[in-house]
């Protein structure tokens, strides 16, 4: 059965809707001074000693210090676990007050009845760097706001390119040519994988951005997968050309996101298209790794999709006002300056007025923020993103093992996603 936009996509979601039908989605007016404990789900672990975790820990502590009546009770939950647990928790009236969710899965969680619409106060924040009208429920009500921004970029190892006498490619055809040269020198020419782990991010992310580049919608007006067009076929042809040129790793059918990022870090992968969130980490772990704008397709431009992590309020929260106060703080200027020290790109213009962003330490974050704003556009995701991503992985495996053409790849992916 084809998954529809805003349809109840998860098993048991109809039950969720019945159980929650009596919930207004927002709590009654709260006493702003009453003690409140907010439950918060985040995939980052603030006990870990890394820049992003340290920034999260500092921001929560700063928020609690500024709001002594509000305590944040954080649970570390992976994205995969959130996708499974949030609908169940919402059905049981135990959804977290606030949770972080990856943009492509917001539609899926909205269809499962996980969100409360944001309070009216949310409309007072108008300085988002990118439009937020893609973060809405089936009724068009705002259910989430962007916490950090990312889009796709081309990563390349300058040392490897110099070794084979290649310049940085600016088109997808040039990527194939450079991948062939670097593969002949013993490297993986272009890093991508067809594993369905990590929500198939390693193939679905460049697919998502490519479709934005060529102006191809991924779904039709009813939420049915609808990308097997002439424009969409070019993505499949790119993969088939890489295969034929020897530019893919022989283990591509099982390679995952971590396989590719590890290969870039250790200098065995020459190029890859990944999210901009890796730019600062790569620059620190391997100085030979550089990034640039997406290659140009034969039609379209270099404008990819805007995505990233978002914050929303759980359905049935009894502390909607306090929850919004926390969300507003975590996306605001003070917290934005702290999160930027961990390499994440703040989502509000006001953050960039903070003193940190005028220091040399902010140079890379400022560069990424400008790139996201100039080279990406957000779009609405239907409620079956994981299904589409998995279908791309399965079609990719057939492309490599069974020699599918580019058009056969894209058609197979759409047919699989539509079942």
Short mmCIF file of C-alpha atoms in Angstrom, two decimals:
data_model
loop_
_atom_site.label_atom_id
_atom_site.label_comp_id
_atom_site.label_asym_id
_atom_site.label_seq_id
_atom_site.Cartn_x
_atom_site.Cartn_y
_atom_site.Cartn_z
CA UNK A 1 0.00 0.00 0.00
CA UNK A 2 1.37 3.40 -0.93
CA UNK A 3 2.18 5.70 1.96
CA UNK A 4 0.37 9.03 1.72
CA UNK A 5 1.54 12.44 2.89
CA UNK A 6 0.26 12.97 6.42
CA UNK A 7 -1.32 9.52 6.32
CA UNK A 8 -0.97 7.37 9.42
CA UNK A 9 2.21 5.65 8.34
CA UNK A 10 3.20 3.61 11.37
CA UNK A 11 1.69 0.42 12.70
CA UNK A 12 -0.68 1.36 15.48
CA UNK A 13 -0.82 5.01 14.45
CA UNK A 14 -4.62 4.87 14.13
CA UNK A 15 -4.72 3.83 17.76
CA UNK A 16 -2.42 6.72 18.56
CA UNK A 17 -4.86 9.13 16.95
CA UNK A 18 -7.83 7.70 18.89
CA UNK A 19 -6.00 7.84 22.18
CA UNK A 20 -4.90 11.40 21.58
CA UNK A 21 -8.13 12.70 20.08
CA UNK A 22 -9.06 14.31 23.37
CA UNK A 23 -5.78 16.21 23.63
CA UNK A 24 -5.78 19.85 22.60
CA UNK A 25 -2.06 19.69 21.77
CA UNK A 26 -1.19 22.62 24.03
CA UNK A 27 -1.42 22.88 27.77
CA UNK A 28 -3.51 25.38 29.69
CA UNK A 29 -1.84 28.58 30.83
CA UNK A 30 0.87 27.72 33.33
CA UNK A 31 2.09 29.54 36.39
CA UNK A 32 5.43 30.85 35.04
CA UNK A 33 7.01 30.60 38.49
CA UNK A 34 5.86 27.09 39.43
CA UNK A 35 8.58 24.40 39.56
CA UNK A 36 8.66 22.42 36.34
CA UNK A 37 10.66 19.40 35.21
CA UNK A 38 10.85 19.07 31.44
CA UNK A 39 11.61 15.68 29.92
CA UNK A 40 13.91 16.07 26.92
CA UNK A 41 15.08 13.47 24.40
CA UNK A 42 18.31 14.12 22.52
CA UNK A 43 20.67 11.81 20.65
CA UNK A 44 23.71 13.62 22.05
CA UNK A 45 25.14 12.47 25.36
CA UNK A 46 26.30 15.45 27.43
CA UNK A 47 28.49 13.17 29.55
CA UNK A 48 30.72 12.51 26.55
CA UNK A 49 33.81 14.66 26.10
CA UNK A 50 33.39 16.02 22.57
CA UNK A 51 32.61 19.54 21.31
CA UNK A 52 28.93 19.00 20.51
CA UNK A 53 28.19 17.18 23.77
CA UNK A 54 30.06 19.79 25.78
CA UNK A 55 28.10 22.56 24.09
CA UNK A 56 24.78 20.82 24.85
CA UNK A 57 25.76 20.34 28.48
CA UNK A 58 26.74 24.01 28.81
CA UNK A 59 23.54 25.26 27.19
CA UNK A 60 21.30 23.17 29.43
CA UNK A 61 23.19 24.38 32.51
CA UNK A 62 22.91 28.00 31.35
CA UNK A 63 19.19 27.63 30.70
CA UNK A 64 18.56 26.13 34.15
CA UNK A 65 20.60 28.92 35.77
CA UNK A 66 18.51 31.54 33.97
CA UNK A 67 15.28 29.69 34.78
CA UNK A 68 15.73 28.27 38.30
CA UNK A 69 12.17 26.93 38.38
CA UNK A 70 12.74 24.71 35.31
CA UNK A 71 14.78 21.51 35.43
CA UNK A 72 15.77 19.61 32.30
CA UNK A 73 15.57 15.83 32.61
CA UNK A 74 17.52 14.62 29.57
CA UNK A 75 17.33 11.12 28.13
CA UNK A 76 19.87 10.07 25.49
CA UNK A 77 17.91 8.34 22.71
CA UNK A 78 19.24 7.47 19.27
CA UNK A 79 17.28 8.53 16.19
CA UNK A 80 16.36 4.93 15.39
CA UNK A 81 15.01 4.42 18.90
CA UNK A 82 13.10 7.71 18.76
CA UNK A 83 11.35 6.66 15.56
CA UNK A 84 10.16 3.48 17.32
CA UNK A 85 9.52 4.80 20.82
CA UNK A 86 7.97 8.22 20.26
CA UNK A 87 4.66 6.97 18.77
CA UNK A 88 4.33 4.44 21.59
CA UNK A 89 5.14 7.04 24.23
CA UNK A 90 2.66 9.51 22.75
CA UNK A 91 -0.07 6.85 22.67
CA UNK A 92 0.55 6.17 26.34
CA UNK A 93 0.52 9.87 27.23
CA UNK A 94 4.22 9.74 28.05
CA UNK A 95 5.81 11.66 25.17
CA UNK A 96 8.74 13.84 26.22
CA UNK A 97 8.01 17.52 26.68
CA UNK A 98 10.71 18.38 24.14
CA UNK A 99 12.55 16.20 21.65
CA UNK A 100 15.05 16.58 18.85
CA UNK A 101 14.13 15.12 15.44
CA UNK A 102 15.90 14.97 12.07
CA UNK A 103 14.10 17.03 9.42
CA UNK A 104 13.29 14.17 6.98
CA UNK A 105 11.50 12.30 9.78
CA UNK A 106 9.35 15.20 11.02
CA UNK A 107 6.52 14.27 8.63
CA UNK A 108 6.63 10.64 9.76
CA UNK A 109 6.40 11.65 13.42
CA UNK A 110 3.66 14.18 12.70
CA UNK A 111 1.59 11.47 10.99
CA UNK A 112 2.04 9.29 14.07
CA UNK A 113 0.57 11.97 16.34
CA UNK A 114 3.77 12.65 18.26
CA UNK A 115 3.78 16.46 18.19
CA UNK A 116 1.85 19.23 19.89
CA UNK A 117 1.46 22.39 17.81
CA UNK A 118 3.82 25.06 19.05
CA UNK A 119 2.33 27.79 21.29
CA UNK A 120 1.28 31.11 19.81
CA UNK A 121 4.47 32.65 21.19
CA UNK A 122 6.47 30.73 18.59
CA UNK A 123 5.12 33.03 15.89
CA UNK A 124 7.08 35.85 17.51
CA UNK A 125 10.39 34.39 16.31
CA UNK A 126 10.83 35.59 12.75
CA UNK A 127 14.60 35.62 12.16
CA UNK A 128 15.08 32.04 10.93
CA UNK A 129 17.74 31.94 8.22
CA UNK A 130 15.64 29.56 6.10
CA UNK A 131 11.84 29.29 5.82
CA UNK A 132 10.16 27.03 8.39
CA UNK A 133 6.91 26.27 6.55
CA UNK A 134 8.08 22.70 5.94
CA UNK A 135 7.86 21.91 9.66
CA UNK A 136 4.08 21.70 9.95
CA UNK A 137 1.44 19.07 10.62
CA UNK A 138 -1.41 17.96 8.34
CA UNK A 139 -3.41 21.04 9.35
CA UNK A 140 -0.57 23.41 8.52
CA UNK A 141 0.19 24.15 12.18
CA UNK A 142 3.81 24.72 13.17
CA UNK A 143 5.09 21.71 15.11
CA UNK A 144 8.86 22.16 15.10
CA UNK A 145 11.61 24.70 14.56
CA UNK A 146 15.13 24.18 13.19
CA UNK A 147 17.79 23.62 15.82
CA UNK A 148 20.79 23.46 13.46
CA UNK A 149 21.24 23.71 9.71
CA UNK A 150 23.07 21.57 7.21
CA UNK A 151 23.03 20.88 3.50
CA UNK A 152 25.17 18.83 1.12
CA UNK A 153 28.70 19.64 0.00
CA UNK A 154 31.37 17.93 -2.07
CA UNK A 155 34.26 16.74 0.08
CA UNK A 156 37.57 15.95 -1.58
CA UNK A 157 41.10 15.00 -0.58
CA UNK A 158 43.37 17.64 -2.08
CA UNK A 159 46.46 15.47 -1.65
CA UNK A 160 44.91 12.64 -3.67
CA UNK A 161 43.72 14.98 -6.40
CA UNK A 162 47.19 16.52 -6.63
CA UNK A 163 48.73 13.06 -6.85
CA UNK A 164 46.70 12.19 -9.96
CA UNK A 165 46.90 15.68 -11.46
CA UNK A 166 43.18 16.38 -11.14
CA UNK A 167 41.42 19.63 -10.38
CA UNK A 168 38.40 19.93 -8.13
CA UNK A 169 35.36 18.82 -10.19
CA UNK A 170 32.53 21.28 -10.70
CA UNK A 171 30.07 18.98 -12.51
CA UNK A 172 28.90 15.44 -11.86
CA UNK A 173 30.47 14.31 -15.12
CA UNK A 174 33.80 15.70 -13.89
CA UNK A 175 33.32 13.85 -10.59
CA UNK A 176 33.11 10.59 -12.55
CA UNK A 177 36.30 11.44 -14.47
CA UNK A 178 38.24 12.30 -11.32
CA UNK A 179 36.87 9.21 -9.54
CA UNK A 180 38.22 7.04 -12.37
CA UNK A 181 41.68 8.62 -12.10
CA UNK A 182 41.88 8.28 -8.32
CA UNK A 183 40.56 4.71 -8.46
CA UNK A 184 43.31 3.81 -10.93
CA UNK A 185 45.79 5.12 -8.35
CA UNK A 186 44.43 2.71 -5.72
CA UNK A 187 41.87 4.86 -3.91
CA UNK A 188 38.10 4.71 -3.66
CA UNK A 189 37.18 7.33 -6.22
CA UNK A 190 33.82 8.33 -4.79
CA UNK A 191 32.52 7.32 -1.37
CA UNK A 192 28.92 6.16 -1.20
CA UNK A 193 27.22 3.02 0.09
CA UNK A 194 24.09 0.99 -0.41
CA UNK A 195 23.72 -0.33 3.12
CA UNK A 196 20.33 0.32 4.70
CA UNK A 197 21.84 1.09 8.12
CA UNK A 198 21.71 4.63 9.55
CA UNK A 199 18.39 5.15 7.70
CA UNK A 200 20.35 4.77 4.44
CA UNK A 201 21.75 8.28 4.99
CA UNK A 202 24.81 7.71 2.85
CA UNK A 203 22.74 7.36 -0.33
CA UNK A 204 19.56 9.22 0.63
CA UNK A 205 21.34 12.45 1.57
CA UNK A 206 23.00 13.07 -1.82
CA UNK A 207 19.79 11.87 -3.53
CA UNK A 208 17.78 14.43 -1.55
CA UNK A 209 20.13 17.26 -2.50
CA UNK A 210 20.38 16.15 -6.14
CA UNK A 211 16.60 16.22 -6.50
CA UNK A 212 16.61 19.76 -5.14
CA UNK A 213 19.36 20.73 -7.57
CA UNK A 214 17.43 19.58 -10.63
CA UNK A 215 14.06 20.79 -9.31
CA UNK A 216 12.52 17.33 -9.04
CA UNK A 217 9.90 16.73 -6.32
CA UNK A 218 10.30 13.40 -4.54
CA UNK A 219 6.54 12.95 -3.97
CA UNK A 220 3.40 13.97 -5.84
CA UNK A 221 0.61 16.00 -4.26
CA UNK A 222 -0.82 12.92 -2.55
CA UNK A 223 2.48 11.91 -0.99
CA UNK A 224 3.24 9.09 -3.43
CA UNK A 225 6.90 8.61 -4.47
CA UNK A 226 7.23 10.31 -7.85
CA UNK A 227 10.89 10.81 -8.75
CA UNK A 228 11.42 8.34 -11.62
CA UNK A 229 11.50 11.10 -14.22
CA UNK A 230 14.06 12.32 -16.72
CA UNK A 231 15.50 14.62 -14.07
CA UNK A 232 15.56 11.91 -11.44
CA UNK A 233 17.16 9.47 -13.84
CA UNK A 234 20.28 11.62 -13.95
CA UNK A 235 21.05 10.65 -10.34
CA UNK A 236 20.88 6.98 -11.28
CA UNK A 237 23.05 7.62 -14.33
CA UNK A 238 25.64 9.28 -12.10
CA UNK A 239 25.85 6.16 -9.94
CA UNK A 240 25.96 3.85 -12.97
CA UNK A 241 28.73 5.96 -14.54
CA UNK A 242 30.74 5.78 -11.31
CA UNK A 243 30.35 1.99 -11.30
CA UNK A 244 31.40 1.68 -14.93
CA UNK A 245 34.41 3.95 -14.36
CA UNK A 246 35.58 1.83 -11.40
CA UNK A 247 35.03 4.74 -9.04
CA UNK A 248 33.03 2.83 -6.41
CA UNK A 249 34.42 0.72 -3.60
CA UNK A 250 34.02 -3.03 -4.28
CA UNK A 251 32.26 -3.23 -0.91
CA UNK A 252 29.76 -0.50 -1.88
CA UNK A 253 26.73 -2.76 -1.36
CA UNK A 254 27.50 -2.96 2.35
CA UNK A 255 29.23 0.39 2.87
CA UNK A 256 27.46 2.75 5.25
CA UNK A 257 27.80 6.33 6.42
CA UNK A 258 30.58 5.49 8.87
CA UNK A 259 32.45 3.50 6.20
CA UNK A 260 32.64 6.55 3.97
CA UNK A 261 33.46 9.06 6.70
CA UNK A 262 36.19 6.77 8.03
CA UNK A 263 37.59 6.40 4.51
CA UNK A 264 37.71 10.16 4.04
CA UNK A 265 39.37 10.61 7.42
CA UNK A 266 42.07 7.99 6.86
CA UNK A 267 42.79 9.12 3.30
CA UNK A 268 41.51 6.13 1.31
CA UNK A 269 38.46 7.84 -0.20
CA UNK A 270 39.03 10.66 -2.68
CA UNK A 271 35.59 12.31 -2.77
CA UNK A 272 32.07 12.10 -1.35
CA UNK A 273 28.89 14.13 -1.03
CA UNK A 274 27.93 14.49 2.62
CA UNK A 275 26.26 17.00 4.91
CA UNK A 276 28.06 20.19 5.90
CA UNK A 277 28.02 19.08 9.54
CA UNK A 278 31.19 17.08 8.82
CA UNK A 279 33.21 20.05 7.52
CA UNK A 280 34.77 21.23 10.77
CA UNK A 281 35.45 17.72 12.08
CA UNK A 282 37.12 16.70 8.82
CA UNK A 283 39.31 19.80 8.79
CA UNK A 284 40.61 18.88 12.23
CA UNK A 285 41.12 15.16 11.63
CA UNK A 286 42.62 15.34 8.14
CA UNK A 287 43.94 18.70 6.87
CA UNK A 288 43.94 17.36 3.29
CA UNK A 289 40.13 17.18 3.32
CA UNK A 290 38.44 20.21 1.79
CA UNK A 291 34.86 20.98 0.85
CA UNK A 292 33.17 22.96 -1.85
CA UNK A 293 29.78 23.52 -3.45
CA UNK A 294 27.88 20.62 -4.97
CA UNK A 295 28.79 19.72 -8.54
CA UNK A 296 26.37 21.02 -11.14
CA UNK A 297 23.95 18.64 -12.84
CA UNK A 298 23.21 18.91 -16.56
CA UNK A 299 20.07 20.84 -15.60
CA UNK A 300 19.50 22.94 -12.51
CA UNK A 301 22.13 24.49 -10.28
CA UNK A 302 24.10 23.81 -7.08
CA UNK A 303 21.20 24.49 -4.68
CA UNK A 304 20.65 21.45 -2.46
CA UNK A 305 18.12 20.81 0.29
CA UNK A 306 18.20 22.36 3.75
CA UNK A 307 17.87 19.83 6.57
CA UNK A 308 19.23 19.23 10.06
CA UNK A 309 17.92 18.67 13.56
CA UNK A 310 14.74 20.27 14.85
CA UNK A 311 13.07 20.77 18.22
CA UNK A 312 9.40 20.13 18.95
CA UNK A 313 6.98 19.63 21.84
CA UNK A 314 5.58 16.19 22.58
CA UNK A 315 1.84 15.61 22.24
CA UNK A 316 0.07 15.91 25.56
CA UNK A 317 2.81 17.92 27.25
CA UNK A 318 1.48 19.59 30.37
CA UNK A 319 4.24 22.20 30.22
CA UNK A 320 3.94 23.66 26.73
CA UNK A 321 4.87 27.19 27.82
CA UNK A 322 7.99 26.04 29.66
CA UNK A 323 8.83 23.70 26.80
CA UNK A 324 8.67 26.57 24.31
CA UNK A 325 10.81 28.72 26.62
CA UNK A 326 13.45 25.97 26.51
CA UNK A 327 13.20 25.61 22.73
CA UNK A 328 13.41 29.37 22.22
CA UNK A 329 16.50 29.51 24.39
CA UNK A 330 18.19 26.56 22.69
CA UNK A 331 17.69 28.16 19.27
CA UNK A 332 18.44 31.68 20.48
CA UNK A 333 21.57 33.86 20.36
CA UNK A 334 23.30 32.85 23.59
CA UNK A 335 22.87 29.11 23.05
CA UNK A 336 23.65 29.50 19.35
CA UNK A 337 27.06 30.94 20.12
CA UNK A 338 27.84 28.02 22.42
CA UNK A 339 26.62 25.34 20.01
CA UNK A 340 28.73 26.92 17.26
CA UNK A 341 31.86 26.11 19.27
CA UNK A 342 30.95 22.47 18.63
CA UNK A 343 30.71 23.05 14.88
CA UNK A 344 26.92 23.22 14.57
CA UNK A 345 25.33 25.99 12.51
CA UNK A 346 22.77 28.12 14.40
CA UNK A 347 19.45 28.73 12.68
CA UNK A 348 18.57 32.29 13.72
CA UNK A 349 20.07 35.52 12.46
CA UNK A 350 20.23 36.97 15.98
CA UNK A 351 22.84 34.37 16.96
CA UNK A 352 25.35 35.83 14.53
CA UNK A 353 25.35 39.12 16.41
CA UNK A 354 27.00 37.40 19.37
CA UNK A 355 30.70 38.31 19.92
CA UNK A 356 31.88 34.76 19.18
CA UNK A 357 30.96 35.08 15.52
CA UNK A 358 33.41 37.96 15.08
CA UNK A 359 36.35 35.86 16.27
CA UNK A 360 38.72 33.72 14.17
CA UNK A 361 37.31 30.60 15.86
CA UNK A 362 33.98 31.23 14.13
CA UNK A 363 35.39 31.52 10.62
CA UNK A 364 34.41 28.01 9.53
CA UNK A 365 30.94 28.14 11.09
CA UNK A 366 30.28 31.49 9.43
CA UNK A 367 31.40 30.08 6.10
CA UNK A 368 29.12 27.05 6.43
CA UNK A 369 26.17 29.21 7.54
CA UNK A 370 26.60 31.47 4.50
CA UNK A 371 26.83 28.42 2.23
CA UNK A 372 23.64 26.90 3.70
CA UNK A 373 21.77 30.16 3.26
CA UNK A 374 22.94 30.72 -0.31
CA UNK A 375 23.00 27.14 -1.61
CA UNK A 376 20.05 25.29 -0.09
CA UNK A 377 16.27 25.39 0.20
CA UNK A 378 14.04 23.49 2.67
CA UNK A 379 11.22 21.34 1.39
CA UNK A 380 8.37 19.31 2.87
CA UNK A 381 9.06 15.62 3.45
CA UNK A 382 6.29 13.07 3.22
CA UNK A 383 5.77 10.51 5.97
CA UNK A 384 7.70 7.72 4.22
CA UNK A 385 11.25 9.09 4.02
CA UNK A 386 12.79 5.99 5.59
CA UNK A 387 10.88 3.84 3.06
CA UNK A 388 12.25 5.91 0.18
CA UNK A 389 15.77 5.81 1.61
CA UNK A 390 15.67 2.03 2.06
CA UNK A 391 14.35 1.64 -1.49
CA UNK A 392 17.31 3.65 -2.78
CA UNK A 393 19.70 1.35 -0.92
CA UNK A 394 18.07 -1.78 -2.32
CA UNK A 395 18.09 -0.37 -5.84
CA UNK A 396 21.73 0.61 -5.40
CA UNK A 397 22.65 -2.94 -4.48
CA UNK A 398 20.97 -4.15 -7.67
CA UNK A 399 22.70 -1.45 -9.69
CA UNK A 400 26.10 -2.67 -8.57
CA UNK A 401 25.48 -6.42 -8.46
CA UNK A 402 23.09 -6.83 -11.40
CA UNK A 403 24.24 -4.02 -13.65
CA UNK A 404 21.08 -1.90 -13.61
CA UNK A 405 21.16 1.18 -15.79
CA UNK A 406 20.54 4.61 -14.31
CA UNK A 407 16.92 4.61 -15.48
CA UNK A 408 16.37 1.09 -14.13
CA UNK A 409 17.85 2.14 -10.78
CA UNK A 410 15.55 5.12 -10.34
CA UNK A 411 12.48 3.19 -11.51
CA UNK A 412 13.28 0.28 -9.20
CA UNK A 413 13.71 2.64 -6.25
CA UNK A 414 10.37 4.33 -6.90
CA UNK A 415 8.50 1.05 -7.37
CA UNK A 416 10.00 -0.39 -4.18
CA UNK A 417 9.15 2.74 -2.20
CA UNK A 418 5.56 2.63 -3.47
CA UNK A 419 4.79 -0.90 -2.27
#
